[in-house]
PDB file of C-alpha atoms and ligand atoms in Angstrom:
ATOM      1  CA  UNK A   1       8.975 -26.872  27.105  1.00  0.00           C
ATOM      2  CA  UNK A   2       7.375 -23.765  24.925  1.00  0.00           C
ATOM      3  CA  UNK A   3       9.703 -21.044  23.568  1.00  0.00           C
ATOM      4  CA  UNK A   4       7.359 -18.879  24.337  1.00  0.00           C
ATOM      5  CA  UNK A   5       9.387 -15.981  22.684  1.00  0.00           C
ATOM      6  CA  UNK A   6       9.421 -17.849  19.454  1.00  0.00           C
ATOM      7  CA  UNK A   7       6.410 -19.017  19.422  1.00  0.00           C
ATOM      8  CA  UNK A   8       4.208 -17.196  16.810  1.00  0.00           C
ATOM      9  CA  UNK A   9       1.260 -18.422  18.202  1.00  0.00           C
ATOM     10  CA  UNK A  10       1.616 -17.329  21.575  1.00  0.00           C
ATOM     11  CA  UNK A  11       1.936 -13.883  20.511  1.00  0.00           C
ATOM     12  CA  UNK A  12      -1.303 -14.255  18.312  1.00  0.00           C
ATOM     13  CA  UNK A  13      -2.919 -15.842  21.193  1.00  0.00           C
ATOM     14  CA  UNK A  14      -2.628 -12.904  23.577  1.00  0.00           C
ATOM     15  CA  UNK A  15      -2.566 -10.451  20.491  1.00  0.00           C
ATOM     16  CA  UNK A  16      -6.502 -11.981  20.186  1.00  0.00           C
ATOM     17  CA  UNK A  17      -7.318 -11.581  24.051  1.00  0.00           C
ATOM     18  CA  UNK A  18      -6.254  -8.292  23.957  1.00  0.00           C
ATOM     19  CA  UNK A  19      -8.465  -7.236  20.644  1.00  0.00           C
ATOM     20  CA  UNK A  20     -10.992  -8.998  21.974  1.00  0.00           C
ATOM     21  CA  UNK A  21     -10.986  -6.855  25.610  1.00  0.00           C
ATOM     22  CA  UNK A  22     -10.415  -3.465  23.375  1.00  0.00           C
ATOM     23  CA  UNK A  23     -13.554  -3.940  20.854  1.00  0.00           C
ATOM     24  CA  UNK A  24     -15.651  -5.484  24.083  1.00  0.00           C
ATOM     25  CA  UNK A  25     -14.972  -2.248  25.800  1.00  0.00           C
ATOM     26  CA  UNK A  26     -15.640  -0.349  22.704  1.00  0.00           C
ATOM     27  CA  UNK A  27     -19.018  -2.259  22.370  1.00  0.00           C
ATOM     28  CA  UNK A  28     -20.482  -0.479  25.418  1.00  0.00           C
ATOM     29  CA  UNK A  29     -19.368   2.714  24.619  1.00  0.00           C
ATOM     30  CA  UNK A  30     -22.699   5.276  24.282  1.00  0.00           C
ATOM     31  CA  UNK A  31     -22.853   6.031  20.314  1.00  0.00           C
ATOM     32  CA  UNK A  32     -22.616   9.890  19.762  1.00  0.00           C
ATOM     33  CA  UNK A  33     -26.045  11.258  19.566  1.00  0.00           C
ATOM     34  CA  UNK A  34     -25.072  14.463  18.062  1.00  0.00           C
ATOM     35  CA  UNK A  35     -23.026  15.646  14.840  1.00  0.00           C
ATOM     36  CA  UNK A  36     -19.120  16.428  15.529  1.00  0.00           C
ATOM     37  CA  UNK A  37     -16.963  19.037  14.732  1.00  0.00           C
ATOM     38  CA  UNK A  38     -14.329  17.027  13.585  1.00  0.00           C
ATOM     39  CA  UNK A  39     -16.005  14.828  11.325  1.00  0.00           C
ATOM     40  CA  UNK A  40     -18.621  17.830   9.521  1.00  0.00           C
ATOM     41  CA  UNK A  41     -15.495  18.261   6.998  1.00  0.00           C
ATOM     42  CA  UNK A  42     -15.790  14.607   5.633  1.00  0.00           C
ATOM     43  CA  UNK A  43     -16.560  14.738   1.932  1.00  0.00           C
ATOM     44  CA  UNK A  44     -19.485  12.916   1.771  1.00  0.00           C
ATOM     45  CA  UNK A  45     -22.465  14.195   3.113  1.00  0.00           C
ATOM     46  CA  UNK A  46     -24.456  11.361   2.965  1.00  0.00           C
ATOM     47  CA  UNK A  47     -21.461   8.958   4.526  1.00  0.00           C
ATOM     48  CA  UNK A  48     -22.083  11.532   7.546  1.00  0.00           C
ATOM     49  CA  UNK A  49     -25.539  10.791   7.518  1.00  0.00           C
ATOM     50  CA  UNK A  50     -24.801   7.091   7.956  1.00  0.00           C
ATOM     51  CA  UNK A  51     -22.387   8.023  10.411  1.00  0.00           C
ATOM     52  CA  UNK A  52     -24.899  10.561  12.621  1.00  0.00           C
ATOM     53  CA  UNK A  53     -27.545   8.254  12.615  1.00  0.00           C
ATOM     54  CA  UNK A  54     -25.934   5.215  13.746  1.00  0.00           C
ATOM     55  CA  UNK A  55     -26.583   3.467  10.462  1.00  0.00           C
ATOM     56  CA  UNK A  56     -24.755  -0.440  10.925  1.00  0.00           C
ATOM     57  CA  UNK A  57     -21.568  -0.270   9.330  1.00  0.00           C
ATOM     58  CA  UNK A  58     -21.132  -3.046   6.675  1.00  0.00           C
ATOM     59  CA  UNK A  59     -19.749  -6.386   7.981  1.00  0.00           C
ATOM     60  CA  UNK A  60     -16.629  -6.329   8.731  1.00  0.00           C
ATOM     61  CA  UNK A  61     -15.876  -2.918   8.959  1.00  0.00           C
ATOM     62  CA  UNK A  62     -16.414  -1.719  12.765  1.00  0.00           C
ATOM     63  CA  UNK A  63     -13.623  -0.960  14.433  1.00  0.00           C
ATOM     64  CA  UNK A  64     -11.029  -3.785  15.164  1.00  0.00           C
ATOM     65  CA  UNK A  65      -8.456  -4.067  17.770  1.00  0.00           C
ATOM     66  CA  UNK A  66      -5.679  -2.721  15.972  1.00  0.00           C
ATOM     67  CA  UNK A  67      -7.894   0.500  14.659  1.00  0.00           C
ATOM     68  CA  UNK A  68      -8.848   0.878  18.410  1.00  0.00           C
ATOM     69  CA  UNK A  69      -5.093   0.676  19.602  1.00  0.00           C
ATOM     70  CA  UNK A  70      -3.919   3.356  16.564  1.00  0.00           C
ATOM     71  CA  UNK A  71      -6.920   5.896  18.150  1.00  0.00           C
ATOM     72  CA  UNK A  72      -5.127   5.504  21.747  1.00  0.00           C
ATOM     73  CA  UNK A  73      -1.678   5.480  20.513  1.00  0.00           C
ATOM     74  CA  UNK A  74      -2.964   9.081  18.991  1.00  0.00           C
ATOM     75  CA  UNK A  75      -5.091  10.071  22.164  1.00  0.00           C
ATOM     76  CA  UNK A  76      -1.385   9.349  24.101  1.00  0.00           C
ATOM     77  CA  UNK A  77       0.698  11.475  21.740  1.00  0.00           C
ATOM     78  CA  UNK A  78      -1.288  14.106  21.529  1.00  0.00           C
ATOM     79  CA  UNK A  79      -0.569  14.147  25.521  1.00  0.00           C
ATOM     80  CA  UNK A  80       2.711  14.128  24.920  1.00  0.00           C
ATOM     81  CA  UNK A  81       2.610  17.206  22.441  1.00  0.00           C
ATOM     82  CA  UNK A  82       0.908  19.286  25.530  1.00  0.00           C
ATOM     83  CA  UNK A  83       3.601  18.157  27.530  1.00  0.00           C
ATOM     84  CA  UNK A  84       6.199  19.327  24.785  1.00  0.00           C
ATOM     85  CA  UNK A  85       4.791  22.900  24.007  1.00  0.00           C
ATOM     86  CA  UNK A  86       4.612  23.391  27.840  1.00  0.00           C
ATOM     87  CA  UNK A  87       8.196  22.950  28.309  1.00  0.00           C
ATOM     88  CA  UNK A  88       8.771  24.843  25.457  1.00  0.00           C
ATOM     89  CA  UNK A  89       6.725  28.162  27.723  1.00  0.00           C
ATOM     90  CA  UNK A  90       3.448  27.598  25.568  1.00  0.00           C
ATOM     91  CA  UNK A  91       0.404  28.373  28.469  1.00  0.00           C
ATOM     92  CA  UNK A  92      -1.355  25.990  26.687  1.00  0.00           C
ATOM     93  CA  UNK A  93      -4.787  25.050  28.333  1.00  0.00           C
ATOM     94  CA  UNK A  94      -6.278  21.417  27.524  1.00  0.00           C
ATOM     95  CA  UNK A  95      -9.150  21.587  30.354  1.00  0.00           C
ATOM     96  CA  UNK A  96     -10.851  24.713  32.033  1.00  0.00           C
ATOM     97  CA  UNK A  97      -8.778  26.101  34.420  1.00  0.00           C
ATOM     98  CA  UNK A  98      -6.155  23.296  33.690  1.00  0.00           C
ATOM     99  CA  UNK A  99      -7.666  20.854  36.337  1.00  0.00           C
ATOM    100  CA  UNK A 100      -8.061  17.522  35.939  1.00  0.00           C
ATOM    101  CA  UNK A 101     -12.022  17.415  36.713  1.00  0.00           C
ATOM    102  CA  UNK A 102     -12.427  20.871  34.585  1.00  0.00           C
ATOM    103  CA  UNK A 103     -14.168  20.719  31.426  1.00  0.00           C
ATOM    104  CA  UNK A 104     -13.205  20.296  28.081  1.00  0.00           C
ATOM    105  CA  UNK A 105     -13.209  23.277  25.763  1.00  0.00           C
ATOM    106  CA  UNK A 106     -16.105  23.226  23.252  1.00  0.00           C
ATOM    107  CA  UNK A 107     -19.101  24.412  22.040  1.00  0.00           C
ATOM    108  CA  UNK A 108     -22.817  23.069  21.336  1.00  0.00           C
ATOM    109  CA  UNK A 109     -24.936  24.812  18.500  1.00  0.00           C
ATOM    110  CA  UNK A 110     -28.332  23.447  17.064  1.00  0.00           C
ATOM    111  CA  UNK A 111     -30.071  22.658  20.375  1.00  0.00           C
ATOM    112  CA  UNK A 112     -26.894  20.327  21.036  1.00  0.00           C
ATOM    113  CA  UNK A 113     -27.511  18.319  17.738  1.00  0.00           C
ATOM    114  CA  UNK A 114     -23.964  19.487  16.557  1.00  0.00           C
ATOM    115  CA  UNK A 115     -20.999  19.970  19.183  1.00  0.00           C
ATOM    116  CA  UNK A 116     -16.933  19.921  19.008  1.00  0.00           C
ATOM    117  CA  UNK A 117     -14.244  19.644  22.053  1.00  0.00           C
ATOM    118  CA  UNK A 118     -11.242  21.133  21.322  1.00  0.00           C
ATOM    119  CA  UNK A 119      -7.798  20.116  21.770  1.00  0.00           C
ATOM    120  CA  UNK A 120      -6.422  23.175  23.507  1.00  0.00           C
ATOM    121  CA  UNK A 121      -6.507  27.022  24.012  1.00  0.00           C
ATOM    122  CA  UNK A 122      -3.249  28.969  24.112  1.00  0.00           C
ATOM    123  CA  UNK A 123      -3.202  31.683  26.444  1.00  0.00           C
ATOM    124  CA  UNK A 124       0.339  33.127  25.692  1.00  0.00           C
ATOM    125  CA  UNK A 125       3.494  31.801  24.508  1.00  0.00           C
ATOM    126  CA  UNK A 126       7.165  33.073  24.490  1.00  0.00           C
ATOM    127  CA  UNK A 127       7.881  36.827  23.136  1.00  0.00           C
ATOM    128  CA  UNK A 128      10.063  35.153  20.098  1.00  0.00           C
ATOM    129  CA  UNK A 129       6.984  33.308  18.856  1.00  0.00           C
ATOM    130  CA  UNK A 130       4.839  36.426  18.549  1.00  0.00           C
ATOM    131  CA  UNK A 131       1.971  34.270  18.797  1.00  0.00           C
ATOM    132  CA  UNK A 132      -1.524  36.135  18.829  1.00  0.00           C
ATOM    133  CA  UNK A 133      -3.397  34.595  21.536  1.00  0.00           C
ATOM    134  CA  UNK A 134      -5.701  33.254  22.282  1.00  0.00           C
ATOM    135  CA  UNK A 135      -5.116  30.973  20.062  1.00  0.00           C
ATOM    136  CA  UNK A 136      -6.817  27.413  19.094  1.00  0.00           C
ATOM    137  CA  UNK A 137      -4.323  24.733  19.452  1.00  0.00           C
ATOM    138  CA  UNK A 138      -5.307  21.741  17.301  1.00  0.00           C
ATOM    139  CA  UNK A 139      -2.874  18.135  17.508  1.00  0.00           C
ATOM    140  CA  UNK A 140      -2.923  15.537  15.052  1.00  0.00           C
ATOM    141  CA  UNK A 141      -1.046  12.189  14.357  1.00  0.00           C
ATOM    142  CA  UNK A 142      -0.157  11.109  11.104  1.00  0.00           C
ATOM    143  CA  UNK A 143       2.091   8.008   9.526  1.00  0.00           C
ATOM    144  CA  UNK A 144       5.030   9.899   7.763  1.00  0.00           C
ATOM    145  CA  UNK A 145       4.012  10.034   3.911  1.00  0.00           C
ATOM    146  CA  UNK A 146       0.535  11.714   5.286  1.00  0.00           C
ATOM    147  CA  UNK A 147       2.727  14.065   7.688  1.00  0.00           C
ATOM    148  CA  UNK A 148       5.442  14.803   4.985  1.00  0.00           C
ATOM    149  CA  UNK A 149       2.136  15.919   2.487  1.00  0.00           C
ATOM    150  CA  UNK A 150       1.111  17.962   5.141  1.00  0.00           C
ATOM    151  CA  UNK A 151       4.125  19.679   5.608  1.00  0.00           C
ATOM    152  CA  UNK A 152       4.731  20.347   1.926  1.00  0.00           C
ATOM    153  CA  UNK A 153       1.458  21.648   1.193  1.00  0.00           C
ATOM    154  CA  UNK A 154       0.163  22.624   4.431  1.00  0.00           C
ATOM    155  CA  UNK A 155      -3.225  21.450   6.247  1.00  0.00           C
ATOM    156  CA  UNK A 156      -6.020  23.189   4.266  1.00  0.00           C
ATOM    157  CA  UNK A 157      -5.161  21.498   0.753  1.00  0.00           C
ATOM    158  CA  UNK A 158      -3.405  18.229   2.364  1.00  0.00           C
ATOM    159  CA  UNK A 159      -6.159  17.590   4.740  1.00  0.00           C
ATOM    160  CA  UNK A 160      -9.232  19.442   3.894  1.00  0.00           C
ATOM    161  CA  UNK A 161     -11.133  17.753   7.209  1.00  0.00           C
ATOM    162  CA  UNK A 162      -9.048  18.872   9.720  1.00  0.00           C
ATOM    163  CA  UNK A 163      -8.722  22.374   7.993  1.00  0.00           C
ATOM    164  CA  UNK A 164     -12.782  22.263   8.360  1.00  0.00           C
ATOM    165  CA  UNK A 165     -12.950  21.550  11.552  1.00  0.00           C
ATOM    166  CA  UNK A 166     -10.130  24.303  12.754  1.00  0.00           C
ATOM    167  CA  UNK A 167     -12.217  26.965  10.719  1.00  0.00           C
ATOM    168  CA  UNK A 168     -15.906  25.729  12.572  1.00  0.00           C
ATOM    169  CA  UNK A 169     -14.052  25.721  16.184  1.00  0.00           C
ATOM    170  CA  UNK A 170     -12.632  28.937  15.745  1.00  0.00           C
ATOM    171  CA  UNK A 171     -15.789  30.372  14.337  1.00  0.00           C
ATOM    172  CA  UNK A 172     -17.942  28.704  16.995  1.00  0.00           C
ATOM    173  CA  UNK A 173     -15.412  29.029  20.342  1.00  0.00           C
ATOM    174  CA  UNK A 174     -15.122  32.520  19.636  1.00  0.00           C
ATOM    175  CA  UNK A 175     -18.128  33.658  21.545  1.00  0.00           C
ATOM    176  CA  UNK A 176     -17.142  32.177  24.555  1.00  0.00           C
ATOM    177  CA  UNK A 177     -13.491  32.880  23.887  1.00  0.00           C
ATOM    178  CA  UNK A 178     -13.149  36.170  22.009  1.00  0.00           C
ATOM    179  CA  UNK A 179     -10.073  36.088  20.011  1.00  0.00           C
ATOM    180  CA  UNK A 180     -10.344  32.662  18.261  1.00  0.00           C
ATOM    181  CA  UNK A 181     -11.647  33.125  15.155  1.00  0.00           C
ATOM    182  CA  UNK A 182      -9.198  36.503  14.766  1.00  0.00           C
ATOM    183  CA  UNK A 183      -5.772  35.025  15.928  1.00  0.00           C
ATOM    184  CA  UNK A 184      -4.617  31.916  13.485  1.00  0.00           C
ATOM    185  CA  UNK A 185      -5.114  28.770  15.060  1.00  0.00           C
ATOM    186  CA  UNK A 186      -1.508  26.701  15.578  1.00  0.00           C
ATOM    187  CA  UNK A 187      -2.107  23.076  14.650  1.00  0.00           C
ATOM    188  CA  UNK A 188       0.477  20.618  15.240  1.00  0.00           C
ATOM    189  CA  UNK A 189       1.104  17.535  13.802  1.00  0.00           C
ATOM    190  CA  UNK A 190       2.981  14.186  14.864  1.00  0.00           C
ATOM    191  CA  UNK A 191       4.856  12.033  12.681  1.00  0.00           C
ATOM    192  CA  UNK A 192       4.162   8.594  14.445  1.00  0.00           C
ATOM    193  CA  UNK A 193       7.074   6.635  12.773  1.00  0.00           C
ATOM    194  CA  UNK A 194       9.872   9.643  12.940  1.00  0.00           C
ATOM    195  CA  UNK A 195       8.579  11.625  16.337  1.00  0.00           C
ATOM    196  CA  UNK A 196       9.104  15.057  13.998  1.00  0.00           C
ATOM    197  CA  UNK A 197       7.096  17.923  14.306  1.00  0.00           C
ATOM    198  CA  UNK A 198       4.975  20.031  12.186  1.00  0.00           C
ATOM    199  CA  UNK A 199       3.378  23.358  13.769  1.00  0.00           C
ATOM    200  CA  UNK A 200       1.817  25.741  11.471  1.00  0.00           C
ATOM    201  CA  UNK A 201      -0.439  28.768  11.981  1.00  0.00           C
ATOM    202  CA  UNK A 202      -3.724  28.909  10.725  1.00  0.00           C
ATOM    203  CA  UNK A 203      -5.729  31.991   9.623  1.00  0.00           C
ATOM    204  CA  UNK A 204      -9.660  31.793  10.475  1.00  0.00           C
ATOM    205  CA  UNK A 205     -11.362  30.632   6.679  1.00  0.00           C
ATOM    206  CA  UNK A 206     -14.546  32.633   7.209  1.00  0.00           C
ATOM    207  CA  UNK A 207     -16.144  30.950   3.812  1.00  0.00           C
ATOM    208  CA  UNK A 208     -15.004  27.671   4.560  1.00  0.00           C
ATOM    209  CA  UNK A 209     -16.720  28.028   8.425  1.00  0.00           C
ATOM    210  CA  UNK A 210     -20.362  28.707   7.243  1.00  0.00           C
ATOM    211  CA  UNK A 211     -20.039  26.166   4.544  1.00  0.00           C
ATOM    212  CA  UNK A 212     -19.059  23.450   6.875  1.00  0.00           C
ATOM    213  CA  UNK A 213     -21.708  24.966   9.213  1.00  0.00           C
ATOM    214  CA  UNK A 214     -24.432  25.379   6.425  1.00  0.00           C
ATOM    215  CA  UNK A 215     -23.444  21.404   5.938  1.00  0.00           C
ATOM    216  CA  UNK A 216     -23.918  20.511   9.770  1.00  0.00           C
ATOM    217  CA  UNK A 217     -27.566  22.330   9.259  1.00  0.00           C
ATOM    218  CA  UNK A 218     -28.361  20.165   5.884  1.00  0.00           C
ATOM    219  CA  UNK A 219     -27.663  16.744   7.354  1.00  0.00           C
ATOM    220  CA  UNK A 220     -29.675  17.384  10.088  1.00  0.00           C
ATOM    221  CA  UNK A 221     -32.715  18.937   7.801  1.00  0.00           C
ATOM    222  CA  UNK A 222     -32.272  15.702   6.018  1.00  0.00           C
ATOM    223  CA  UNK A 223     -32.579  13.434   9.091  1.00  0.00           C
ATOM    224  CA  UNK A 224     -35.193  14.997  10.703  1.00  0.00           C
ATOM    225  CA  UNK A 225     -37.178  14.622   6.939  1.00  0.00           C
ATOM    226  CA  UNK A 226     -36.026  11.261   6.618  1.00  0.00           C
ATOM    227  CA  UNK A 227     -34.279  12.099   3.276  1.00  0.00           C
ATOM    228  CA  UNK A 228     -31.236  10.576   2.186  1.00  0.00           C
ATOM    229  CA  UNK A 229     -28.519  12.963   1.093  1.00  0.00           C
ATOM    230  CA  UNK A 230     -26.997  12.374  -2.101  1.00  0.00           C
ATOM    231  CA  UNK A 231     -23.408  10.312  -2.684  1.00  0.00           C
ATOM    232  CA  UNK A 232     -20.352  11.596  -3.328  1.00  0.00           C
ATOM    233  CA  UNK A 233     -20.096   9.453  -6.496  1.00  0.00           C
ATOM    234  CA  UNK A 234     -21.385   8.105  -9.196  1.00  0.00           C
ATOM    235  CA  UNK A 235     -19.882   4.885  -9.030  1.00  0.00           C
ATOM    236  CA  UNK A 236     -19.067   2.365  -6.242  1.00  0.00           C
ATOM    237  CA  UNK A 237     -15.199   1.996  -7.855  1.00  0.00           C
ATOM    238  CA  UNK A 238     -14.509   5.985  -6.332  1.00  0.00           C
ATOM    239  CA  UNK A 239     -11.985   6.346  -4.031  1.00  0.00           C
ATOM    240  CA  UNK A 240     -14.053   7.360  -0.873  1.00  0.00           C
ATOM    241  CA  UNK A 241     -16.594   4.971  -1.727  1.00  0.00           C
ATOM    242  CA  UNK A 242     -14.245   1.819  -1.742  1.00  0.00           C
ATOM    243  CA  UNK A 243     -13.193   2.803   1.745  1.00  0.00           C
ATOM    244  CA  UNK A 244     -16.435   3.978   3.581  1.00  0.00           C
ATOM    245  CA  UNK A 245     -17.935   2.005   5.985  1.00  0.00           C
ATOM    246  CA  UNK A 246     -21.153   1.696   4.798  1.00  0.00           C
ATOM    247  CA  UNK A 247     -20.591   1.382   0.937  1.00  0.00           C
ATOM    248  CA  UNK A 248     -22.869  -2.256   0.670  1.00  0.00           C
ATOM    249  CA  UNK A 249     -25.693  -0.259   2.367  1.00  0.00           C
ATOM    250  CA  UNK A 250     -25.314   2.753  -0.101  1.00  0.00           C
ATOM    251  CA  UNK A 251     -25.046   1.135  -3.088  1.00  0.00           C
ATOM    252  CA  UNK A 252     -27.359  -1.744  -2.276  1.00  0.00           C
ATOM    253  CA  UNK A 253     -30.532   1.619  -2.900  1.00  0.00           C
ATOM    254  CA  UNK A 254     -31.885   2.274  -5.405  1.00  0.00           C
ATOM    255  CA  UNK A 255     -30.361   5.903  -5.609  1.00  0.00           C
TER     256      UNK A 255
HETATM  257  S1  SF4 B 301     -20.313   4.590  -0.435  1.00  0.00           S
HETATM  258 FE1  SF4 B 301     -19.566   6.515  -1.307  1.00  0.00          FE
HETATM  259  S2  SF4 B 301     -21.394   7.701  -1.774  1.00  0.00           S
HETATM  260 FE2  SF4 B 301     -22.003   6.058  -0.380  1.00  0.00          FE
HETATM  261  S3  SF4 B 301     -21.928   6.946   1.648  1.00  0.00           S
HETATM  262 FE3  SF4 B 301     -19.953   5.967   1.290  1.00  0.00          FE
HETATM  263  S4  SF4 B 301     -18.649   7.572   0.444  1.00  0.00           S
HETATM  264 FE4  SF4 B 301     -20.744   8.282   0.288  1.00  0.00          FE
END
């Protein structure tokens, strides 16, 4: 009879079926037809074009089972960091009016070509905080030698994306929620091996904001011309390069 708990293969078996059910569902999910928030602080503008315009990523490099089960494991944390800040007497809204069926928080500029949902809005929180609300709430997960960066030099120079993305949702949700963009946003961050916590208060980055906007506007200039924005690099050896998605297609043009 198996030992099916030592059996190495069993576990790869079913470790297969599963990937296989998680990138099947992922296969008929509806590609994004319109530039995100979150990504517009990437730092190359032309690895967002790929990205925006559905461009094939290079063999071998769409999302796998275990990338799929690290973006749930995150989705599921981040739950549990609502969960946490509401027992700690944060009025912390994730949906409107905090029901179920009510809409995410976001915002849609450029006809709709460029939108971003947001994480949360804080309403209030306890006296000792002295939080200025509202407030943008913003939740991350991170292993622990990106979190411990992150606490050490904070989000803007550790993570320059999600420091872009805090300063266009602030800027942006500010119309519909007044306040945003003039109370620092709190963004939290979860160390996924340790379970520690990282909360830190962001002031709105007017500058950064319209460049990150001004960006949005570009890339979609440059699609709708049919141009092809310019790389990050000026070799395929650079860092961002060896790790994007779509490096064969890039360097495989002429320029
Ligand atoms: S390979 Fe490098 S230059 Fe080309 S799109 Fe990717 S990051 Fe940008």
């Amino acid at each position: 009879m198996l030992d099916y708990n030592h059996t190495p293969k069993f576990a790869d078996v079913l470790n297969a079926v599963i990937d296989a059910a998680l990138t099947a569902e992922n296969a008929v999910r509806s590609p994004r037809d319109y530039l995100g928030g979150s990504r517009l602080g990437h730092p190359c503008e032309r690895a967002l074009q790929f990205e925006f315009t559905g461009a094939p990523k290079d063999e071998g490099r769409d999302f796998n089972g275990q990338t799929l089960r690290i973006f749930a494991i995150g989705h599921a944390l981040e739950d549990l960091a609502v969960a946490w800040l509401r027992a700690a007497g944060v009025d912390l809204y994730t949906r409107k009016g905090n029901r179920p069926d009510g809409g995410q928080f976001g915002f849609e500029v450029a006809r709709g070509r460029i939108r971003g949902h947001v994480d949360g809005i804080i309403a209030a929180g306890p006296d000792d905080l002295g939080l200025a609300c509202p407030a943008l709430w913003e939740c991350k997960t991170m292993n622990a030698k990106n979190w411990r960066a992150c606490v050490k030099d904070g989000v803007a120079k550790s993570k320059p994306v999600y420091a872009a993305q805090i300063a266009l949702y602030q800027a942006y949700m500010d119309a519909s929620i007044p306040g945003l963009a003039s109370n620092p946003a709190l963004f939290t961050a979860i160390n996924k091996d340790t379970a520690e916590l990282h909360h830190e208060l962001v002031p709105f980055d007017a500058d950064l904001a319209q460049r990150i906007s001004d960006r949005g506007v570009r890339i979609l200039q440059a699609m709708d011309a049919g141009e092809l924005l310019p790389r990050i690099a000026t070799s395929a050896d650079f860092f961002e390069c060896r790790m994007c998605s779509w490096a064969n297609r890039c360097w495989d043009l002429p320029q």
